[in-house]
Amino acid sequence: MTFESDFQALEVLRDRGIEETGNGFLEARWDALDDAGKEAVRYLCDEWDFAFKDLS
């Protein structure tokens, strides 16, 4: 999946029940994410300097 904006990637995560916990912070169980969710997290961290905390 190719993302064109942070809003698009965040929508993919929202669809999976994951919300931004603060400005640029995401928390979720990495092992519970599907491929699209993992891609969204990678995109946000690489392109938009988000930080991800694995709750596994």
PDB file of N, CA, C and O in Angstrom:
ATOM      1  N   MET A   1       0.846  -1.175   0.000  1.00  0.00           N
ATOM      2  CA  MET A   1       0.000   0.000   0.000  1.00  0.00           C
ATOM      3  C   MET A   1       0.889   1.235   0.000  1.00  0.00           C
ATOM      4  O   MET A   1       1.851   1.310   0.754  1.00  0.00           O
ATOM      5  N   THR A   2       0.563   2.183  -0.855  1.00  0.00           N
ATOM      6  CA  THR A   2       1.316   3.423  -0.933  1.00  0.00           C
ATOM      7  C   THR A   2       0.474   4.542  -0.338  1.00  0.00           C
ATOM      8  O   THR A   2      -0.690   4.694  -0.674  1.00  0.00           O
ATOM      9  N   PHE A   3       1.093   5.288   0.547  1.00  0.00           N
ATOM     10  CA  PHE A   3       0.395   6.400   1.195  1.00  0.00           C
ATOM     11  C   PHE A   3       0.823   7.712   0.575  1.00  0.00           C
ATOM     12  O   PHE A   3       1.978   7.886   0.203  1.00  0.00           O
ATOM     13  N   GLU A   4      -0.118   8.637   0.477  1.00  0.00           N
ATOM     14  CA  GLU A   4       0.162   9.948  -0.079  1.00  0.00           C
ATOM     15  C   GLU A   4       0.159  11.037   0.984  1.00  0.00           C
ATOM     16  O   GLU A   4       0.576  12.151   0.707  1.00  0.00           O
ATOM     17  N   SER A   5      -0.317  10.708   2.199  1.00  0.00           N
ATOM     18  CA  SER A   5      -0.356  11.712   3.254  1.00  0.00           C
ATOM     19  C   SER A   5      -0.413  11.027   4.613  1.00  0.00           C
ATOM     20  O   SER A   5      -0.731   9.842   4.712  1.00  0.00           O
ATOM     21  N   ASP A   6      -0.104  11.815   5.635  1.00  0.00           N
ATOM     22  CA  ASP A   6      -0.212  11.287   6.991  1.00  0.00           C
ATOM     23  C   ASP A   6      -1.668  11.009   7.336  1.00  0.00           C
ATOM     24  O   ASP A   6      -1.963  10.048   8.037  1.00  0.00           O
ATOM     25  N   PHE A   7      -2.579  11.801   6.807  1.00  0.00           N
ATOM     26  CA  PHE A   7      -4.005  11.590   7.083  1.00  0.00           C
ATOM     27  C   PHE A   7      -4.472  10.227   6.569  1.00  0.00           C
ATOM     28  O   PHE A   7      -5.242   9.540   7.224  1.00  0.00           O
ATOM     29  N   GLN A   8      -3.982   9.847   5.411  1.00  0.00           N
ATOM     30  CA  GLN A   8      -4.355   8.560   4.823  1.00  0.00           C
ATOM     31  C   GLN A   8      -3.829   7.407   5.682  1.00  0.00           C
ATOM     32  O   GLN A   8      -4.551   6.447   5.953  1.00  0.00           O
ATOM     33  N   ALA A   9      -2.591   7.499   6.126  1.00  0.00           N
ATOM     34  CA  ALA A   9      -2.013   6.451   6.965  1.00  0.00           C
ATOM     35  C   ALA A   9      -2.708   6.397   8.323  1.00  0.00           C
ATOM     36  O   ALA A   9      -2.987   5.313   8.847  1.00  0.00           O
ATOM     37  N   LEU A  10      -3.023   7.550   8.888  1.00  0.00           N
ATOM     38  CA  LEU A  10      -3.727   7.578  10.167  1.00  0.00           C
ATOM     39  C   LEU A  10      -5.124   6.973  10.040  1.00  0.00           C
ATOM     40  O   LEU A  10      -5.607   6.320  10.972  1.00  0.00           O
ATOM     41  N   GLU A  11      -5.765   7.164   8.910  1.00  0.00           N
ATOM     42  CA  GLU A  11      -7.102   6.582   8.686  1.00  0.00           C
ATOM     43  C   GLU A  11      -7.020   5.059   8.679  1.00  0.00           C
ATOM     44  O   GLU A  11      -7.890   4.383   9.230  1.00  0.00           O
ATOM     45  N   VAL A  12      -5.977   4.504   8.066  1.00  0.00           N
ATOM     46  CA  VAL A  12      -5.778   3.054   8.071  1.00  0.00           C
ATOM     47  C   VAL A  12      -5.660   2.561   9.518  1.00  0.00           C
ATOM     48  O   VAL A  12      -6.262   1.548   9.891  1.00  0.00           O
ATOM     49  N   LEU A  13      -4.913   3.285  10.329  1.00  0.00           N
ATOM     50  CA  LEU A  13      -4.758   2.882  11.731  1.00  0.00           C
ATOM     51  C   LEU A  13      -6.058   3.065  12.510  1.00  0.00           C
ATOM     52  O   LEU A  13      -6.416   2.222  13.332  1.00  0.00           O
ATOM     53  N   ARG A  14      -6.775   4.140  12.266  1.00  0.00           N
ATOM     54  CA  ARG A  14      -8.071   4.360  12.945  1.00  0.00           C
ATOM     55  C   ARG A  14      -9.047   3.230  12.639  1.00  0.00           C
ATOM     56  O   ARG A  14      -9.803   2.800  13.501  1.00  0.00           O
ATOM     57  N   ASP A  15      -9.010   2.756  11.397  1.00  0.00           N
ATOM     58  CA  ASP A  15      -9.871   1.639  11.004  1.00  0.00           C
ATOM     59  C   ASP A  15      -9.547   0.378  11.796  1.00  0.00           C
ATOM     60  O   ASP A  15     -10.365  -0.538  11.875  1.00  0.00           O
ATOM     61  N   ARG A  16      -8.351   0.331  12.366  1.00  0.00           N
ATOM     62  CA  ARG A  16      -7.915  -0.818  13.166  1.00  0.00           C
ATOM     63  C   ARG A  16      -7.960  -0.517  14.661  1.00  0.00           C
ATOM     64  O   ARG A  16      -7.411  -1.246  15.473  1.00  0.00           O
ATOM     65  N   GLY A  17      -8.587   0.598  15.005  1.00  0.00           N
ATOM     66  CA  GLY A  17      -8.771   0.953  16.412  1.00  0.00           C
ATOM     67  C   GLY A  17      -7.577   1.622  17.066  1.00  0.00           C
ATOM     68  O   GLY A  17      -7.496   1.689  18.287  1.00  0.00           O
ATOM     69  N   ILE A  18      -6.652   2.147  16.264  1.00  0.00           N
ATOM     70  CA  ILE A  18      -5.450   2.784  16.800  1.00  0.00           C
ATOM     71  C   ILE A  18      -5.529   4.284  16.551  1.00  0.00           C
ATOM     72  O   ILE A  18      -5.682   4.731  15.411  1.00  0.00           O
ATOM     73  N   GLU A  19      -5.433   5.052  17.615  1.00  0.00           N
ATOM     74  CA  GLU A  19      -5.469   6.509  17.535  1.00  0.00           C
ATOM     75  C   GLU A  19      -4.125   7.067  17.972  1.00  0.00           C
ATOM     76  O   GLU A  19      -3.399   6.450  18.747  1.00  0.00           O
ATOM     77  N   GLU A  20      -3.808   8.225  17.494  1.00  0.00           N
ATOM     78  CA  GLU A  20      -2.624   8.944  17.932  1.00  0.00           C
ATOM     79  C   GLU A  20      -2.793   9.260  19.421  1.00  0.00           C
ATOM     80  O   GLU A  20      -3.826   9.784  19.836  1.00  0.00           O
ATOM     81  N   THR A  21      -1.808   8.907  20.254  1.00  0.00           N
ATOM     82  CA  THR A  21      -1.929   9.131  21.698  1.00  0.00           C
ATOM     83  C   THR A  21      -1.429  10.511  22.092  1.00  0.00           C
ATOM     84  O   THR A  21      -1.664  10.952  23.205  1.00  0.00           O
ATOM     85  N   GLY A  22      -0.756  11.165  21.238  1.00  0.00           N
ATOM     86  CA  GLY A  22      -0.251  12.522  21.439  1.00  0.00           C
ATOM     87  C   GLY A  22       0.182  13.018  20.081  1.00  0.00           C
ATOM     88  O   GLY A  22       0.066  12.300  19.082  1.00  0.00           O
ATOM     89  N   ASN A  23       0.696  14.192  20.015  1.00  0.00           N
ATOM     90  CA  ASN A  23       1.119  14.734  18.728  1.00  0.00           C
ATOM     91  C   ASN A  23       2.300  13.926  18.194  1.00  0.00           C
ATOM     92  O   ASN A  23       3.425  14.084  18.646  1.00  0.00           O
ATOM     93  N   GLY A  24       2.027  13.040  17.252  1.00  0.00           N
ATOM     94  CA  GLY A  24       3.080  12.245  16.639  1.00  0.00           C
ATOM     95  C   GLY A  24       3.439  10.976  17.380  1.00  0.00           C
ATOM     96  O   GLY A  24       4.458  10.364  17.096  1.00  0.00           O
ATOM     97  N   PHE A  25       2.598  10.533  18.308  1.00  0.00           N
ATOM     98  CA  PHE A  25       2.878   9.314  19.064  1.00  0.00           C
ATOM     99  C   PHE A  25       1.797   8.268  18.796  1.00  0.00           C
ATOM    100  O   PHE A  25       0.609   8.573  18.836  1.00  0.00           O
ATOM    101  N   LEU A  26       2.241   7.043  18.553  1.00  0.00           N
ATOM    102  CA  LEU A  26       1.348   5.917  18.325  1.00  0.00           C
ATOM    103  C   LEU A  26       1.710   4.802  19.290  1.00  0.00           C
ATOM    104  O   LEU A  26       2.888   4.563  19.546  1.00  0.00           O
ATOM    105  N   GLU A  27       0.704   4.132  19.815  1.00  0.00           N
ATOM    106  CA  GLU A  27       0.916   2.972  20.680  1.00  0.00           C
ATOM    107  C   GLU A  27       0.006   1.852  20.224  1.00  0.00           C
ATOM    108  O   GLU A  27      -1.181   2.073  19.993  1.00  0.00           O
ATOM    109  N   ALA A  28       0.579   0.667  20.082  1.00  0.00           N
ATOM    110  CA  ALA A  28      -0.202  -0.509  19.677  1.00  0.00           C
ATOM    111  C   ALA A  28       0.662  -1.740  19.846  1.00  0.00           C
ATOM    112  O   ALA A  28       1.875  -1.643  20.043  1.00  0.00           O
ATOM    113  N   ARG A  29       0.028  -2.883  19.767  1.00  0.00           N
ATOM    114  CA  ARG A  29       0.779  -4.146  19.754  1.00  0.00           C
ATOM    115  C   ARG A  29       1.219  -4.405  18.319  1.00  0.00           C
ATOM    116  O   ARG A  29       0.377  -4.603  17.439  1.00  0.00           O
ATOM    117  N   TRP A  30       2.514  -4.393  18.093  1.00  0.00           N
ATOM    118  CA  TRP A  30       3.048  -4.605  16.748  1.00  0.00           C
ATOM    119  C   TRP A  30       2.616  -5.954  16.203  1.00  0.00           C
ATOM    120  O   TRP A  30       2.225  -6.077  15.046  1.00  0.00           O
ATOM    121  N   ASP A  31       2.658  -6.971  17.057  1.00  0.00           N
ATOM    122  CA  ASP A  31       2.321  -8.322  16.591  1.00  0.00           C
ATOM    123  C   ASP A  31       0.838  -8.486  16.263  1.00  0.00           C
ATOM    124  O   ASP A  31       0.455  -9.442  15.608  1.00  0.00           O
ATOM    125  N   ALA A  32       0.005  -7.534  16.671  1.00  0.00           N
ATOM    126  CA  ALA A  32      -1.422  -7.605  16.375  1.00  0.00           C
ATOM    127  C   ALA A  32      -1.796  -6.831  15.102  1.00  0.00           C
ATOM    128  O   ALA A  32      -2.919  -6.950  14.621  1.00  0.00           O
ATOM    129  N   LEU A  33      -0.859  -6.069  14.568  1.00  0.00           N
ATOM    130  CA  LEU A  33      -1.141  -5.294  13.361  1.00  0.00           C
ATOM    131  C   LEU A  33      -1.068  -6.175  12.122  1.00  0.00           C
ATOM    132  O   LEU A  33      -0.204  -7.045  12.010  1.00  0.00           O
ATOM    133  N   ASP A  34      -1.967  -5.917  11.182  1.00  0.00           N
ATOM    134  CA  ASP A  34      -1.885  -6.598   9.892  1.00  0.00           C
ATOM    135  C   ASP A  34      -0.860  -5.863   9.015  1.00  0.00           C
ATOM    136  O   ASP A  34      -0.265  -4.867   9.442  1.00  0.00           O
ATOM    137  N   ASP A  35      -0.644  -6.353   7.823  1.00  0.00           N
ATOM    138  CA  ASP A  35       0.374  -5.768   6.949  1.00  0.00           C
ATOM    139  C   ASP A  35       0.120  -4.291   6.642  1.00  0.00           C
ATOM    140  O   ASP A  35       1.040  -3.485   6.656  1.00  0.00           O
ATOM    141  N   ALA A  36      -1.127  -3.939   6.371  1.00  0.00           N
ATOM    142  CA  ALA A  36      -1.450  -2.543   6.062  1.00  0.00           C
ATOM    143  C   ALA A  36      -1.207  -1.644   7.276  1.00  0.00           C
ATOM    144  O   ALA A  36      -0.723  -0.518   7.127  1.00  0.00           O
ATOM    145  N   GLY A  37      -1.530  -2.129   8.461  1.00  0.00           N
ATOM    146  CA  GLY A  37      -1.286  -1.367   9.678  1.00  0.00           C
ATOM    147  C   GLY A  37       0.204  -1.145   9.914  1.00  0.00           C
ATOM    148  O   GLY A  37       0.632  -0.053  10.279  1.00  0.00           O
ATOM    149  N   LYS A  38       0.994  -2.185   9.693  1.00  0.00           N
ATOM    150  CA  LYS A  38       2.450  -2.057   9.856  1.00  0.00           C
ATOM    151  C   LYS A  38       3.031  -1.086   8.830  1.00  0.00           C
ATOM    152  O   LYS A  38       3.908  -0.288   9.158  1.00  0.00           O
ATOM    153  N   GLU A  39       2.531  -1.155   7.606  1.00  0.00           N
ATOM    154  CA  GLU A  39       2.995  -0.221   6.576  1.00  0.00           C
ATOM    155  C   GLU A  39       2.654   1.217   6.957  1.00  0.00           C
ATOM    156  O   GLU A  39       3.455   2.125   6.734  1.00  0.00           O
ATOM    157  N   ALA A  40       1.465   1.426   7.509  1.00  0.00           N
ATOM    158  CA  ALA A  40       1.063   2.766   7.917  1.00  0.00           C
ATOM    159  C   ALA A  40       1.983   3.290   9.022  1.00  0.00           C
ATOM    160  O   ALA A  40       2.412   4.442   8.980  1.00  0.00           O
ATOM    161  N   VAL A  41       2.304   2.438   9.993  1.00  0.00           N
ATOM    162  CA  VAL A  41       3.207   2.845  11.075  1.00  0.00           C
ATOM    163  C   VAL A  41       4.580   3.173  10.508  1.00  0.00           C
ATOM    164  O   VAL A  41       5.173   4.211  10.846  1.00  0.00           O
ATOM    165  N   ARG A  42       5.101   2.319   9.658  1.00  0.00           N
ATOM    166  CA  ARG A  42       6.425   2.575   9.060  1.00  0.00           C
ATOM    167  C   ARG A  42       6.433   3.889   8.288  1.00  0.00           C
ATOM    168  O   ARG A  42       7.373   4.675   8.388  1.00  0.00           O
ATOM    169  N   TYR A  43       5.401   4.118   7.501  1.00  0.00           N
ATOM    170  CA  TYR A  43       5.310   5.350   6.719  1.00  0.00           C
ATOM    171  C   TYR A  43       5.303   6.566   7.639  1.00  0.00           C
ATOM    172  O   TYR A  43       6.049   7.527   7.415  1.00  0.00           O
ATOM    173  N   LEU A  44       4.476   6.519   8.669  1.00  0.00           N
ATOM    174  CA  LEU A  44       4.390   7.666   9.570  1.00  0.00           C
ATOM    175  C   LEU A  44       5.706   7.918  10.304  1.00  0.00           C
ATOM    176  O   LEU A  44       6.113   9.067  10.487  1.00  0.00           O
ATOM    177  N   CYS A  45       6.373   6.860  10.703  1.00  0.00           N
ATOM    178  CA  CYS A  45       7.647   7.014  11.421  1.00  0.00           C
ATOM    179  C   CYS A  45       8.758   7.482  10.481  1.00  0.00           C
ATOM    180  O   CYS A  45       9.574   8.320  10.868  1.00  0.00           O
ATOM    181  N   ASP A  46       8.793   6.963   9.270  1.00  0.00           N
ATOM    182  CA  ASP A  46       9.855   7.313   8.322  1.00  0.00           C
ATOM    183  C   ASP A  46       9.655   8.681   7.678  1.00  0.00           C
ATOM    184  O   ASP A  46      10.602   9.447   7.543  1.00  0.00           O
ATOM    185  N   GLU A  47       8.432   8.966   7.276  1.00  0.00           N
ATOM    186  CA  GLU A  47       8.176  10.179   6.503  1.00  0.00           C
ATOM    187  C   GLU A  47       7.704  11.364   7.340  1.00  0.00           C
ATOM    188  O   GLU A  47       7.872  12.510   6.930  1.00  0.00           O
ATOM    189  N   TRP A  48       7.101  11.106   8.490  1.00  0.00           N
ATOM    190  CA  TRP A  48       6.490  12.176   9.268  1.00  0.00           C
ATOM    191  C   TRP A  48       7.038  12.252  10.692  1.00  0.00           C
ATOM    192  O   TRP A  48       6.517  12.960  11.528  1.00  0.00           O
ATOM    193  N   ASP A  49       8.072  11.513  11.000  1.00  0.00           N
ATOM    194  CA  ASP A  49       8.734  11.544  12.311  1.00  0.00           C
ATOM    195  C   ASP A  49       7.803  11.204  13.486  1.00  0.00           C
ATOM    196  O   ASP A  49       7.933  11.770  14.567  1.00  0.00           O
ATOM    197  N   PHE A  50       6.868  10.304  13.242  1.00  0.00           N
ATOM    198  CA  PHE A  50       6.055   9.784  14.335  1.00  0.00           C
ATOM    199  C   PHE A  50       6.913   8.844  15.170  1.00  0.00           C
ATOM    200  O   PHE A  50       7.925   8.320  14.697  1.00  0.00           O
ATOM    201  N   ALA A  51       6.512   8.634  16.402  1.00  0.00           N
ATOM    202  CA  ALA A  51       7.172   7.667  17.272  1.00  0.00           C
ATOM    203  C   ALA A  51       6.168   6.553  17.585  1.00  0.00           C
ATOM    204  O   ALA A  51       4.987   6.824  17.797  1.00  0.00           O
ATOM    205  N   PHE A  52       6.651   5.316  17.593  1.00  0.00           N
ATOM    206  CA  PHE A  52       5.780   4.167  17.838  1.00  0.00           C
ATOM    207  C   PHE A  52       6.271   3.417  19.084  1.00  0.00           C
ATOM    208  O   PHE A  52       7.449   3.117  19.211  1.00  0.00           O
ATOM    209  N   LYS A  53       5.316   3.114  19.962  1.00  0.00           N
ATOM    210  CA  LYS A  53       5.614   2.308  21.150  1.00  0.00           C
ATOM    211  C   LYS A  53       4.876   0.976  21.009  1.00  0.00           C
ATOM    212  O   LYS A  53       3.659   0.948  20.892  1.00  0.00           O
ATOM    213  N   ASP A  54       5.652  -0.107  21.021  1.00  0.00           N
ATOM    214  CA  ASP A  54       5.083  -1.450  20.912  1.00  0.00           C
ATOM    215  C   ASP A  54       4.575  -1.885  22.292  1.00  0.00           C
ATOM    216  O   ASP A  54       5.342  -1.932  23.240  1.00  0.00           O
ATOM    217  N   LEU A  55       3.308  -2.203  22.381  1.00  0.00           N
ATOM    218  CA  LEU A  55       2.696  -2.603  23.644  1.00  0.00           C
ATOM    219  C   LEU A  55       2.659  -4.125  23.820  1.00  0.00           C
ATOM    220  O   LEU A  55       1.995  -4.619  24.734  1.00  0.00           O
ATOM    221  N   SER A  56       3.386  -4.870  22.983  1.00  0.00           N
ATOM    222  CA  SER A  56       3.405  -6.323  23.069  1.00  0.00           C
ATOM    223  C   SER A  56       4.034  -6.792  24.370  1.00  0.00           C
ATOM    224  O   SER A  56       4.874  -6.189  24.932  1.00  0.00           O
TER     225      SER A  56
END
